[in-house]
Amino acid sequence: TRLGRAFIDNDVVLATRTGQTAREIAAAVGAEALHIHEAEALVFALSAPAPAVVAAAAAAPLEPFAATALRAHEVIYLRATPGVLATRLARAPDDHHRPFVADDPRAVLDAQFVARDERYRALATLVVDAGVE
């Protein structure tokens, strides 16, 4: 709101384009296909004619074609440790949307952080500590 820009949630774009949530796509065709759909939704959102704030799905920037599209934009990485994120997830009810965190969220978040943090930093024009409770 302060920027005077529309907010675009990648999950909403994904659901609008596919008719399914991320969890439904992952269950039907697997994680790799989900990540491609999320990246396609991100690139679509980035192509909007008016500048916007786009909340990207976590895996979307990892697809090479999405990373290429992001390079033409300001990218803010809201960085939080797996411990902080696991605490937040434990306080939030299951939204029936997030895939992959039902059994052991902390283990999933730990693995994702190790695999993604460096790549997110490389894409970011600004890294913000989002780990403050």
C-alpha angles and dihedrals in degrees: 000000000000090000092051091234134126117255116231119192112206090214091058091048090049093051092046093050097042105024089232139090122242090256091053092049092048091050093048103042108004140253098293093056090045091054091051090051090048091050091049089051090051093051089048091051091048090054093062110127095231121061112258143172106250122197103208124210108251098250097038097087090053094069107093095229091052092047089053091051091049092056089073091059142057106266121200116194110205096204122200129160122248090250092057092045093048090052090051092049091050090056094047122078117240106275091197087234110083112086126206101025102083100095108034111356095179094055091048092047092047092052093045093049092052091047098042113028097082092045092049090050090052091053096043125098086191132020116206123194101237093171097096112115 
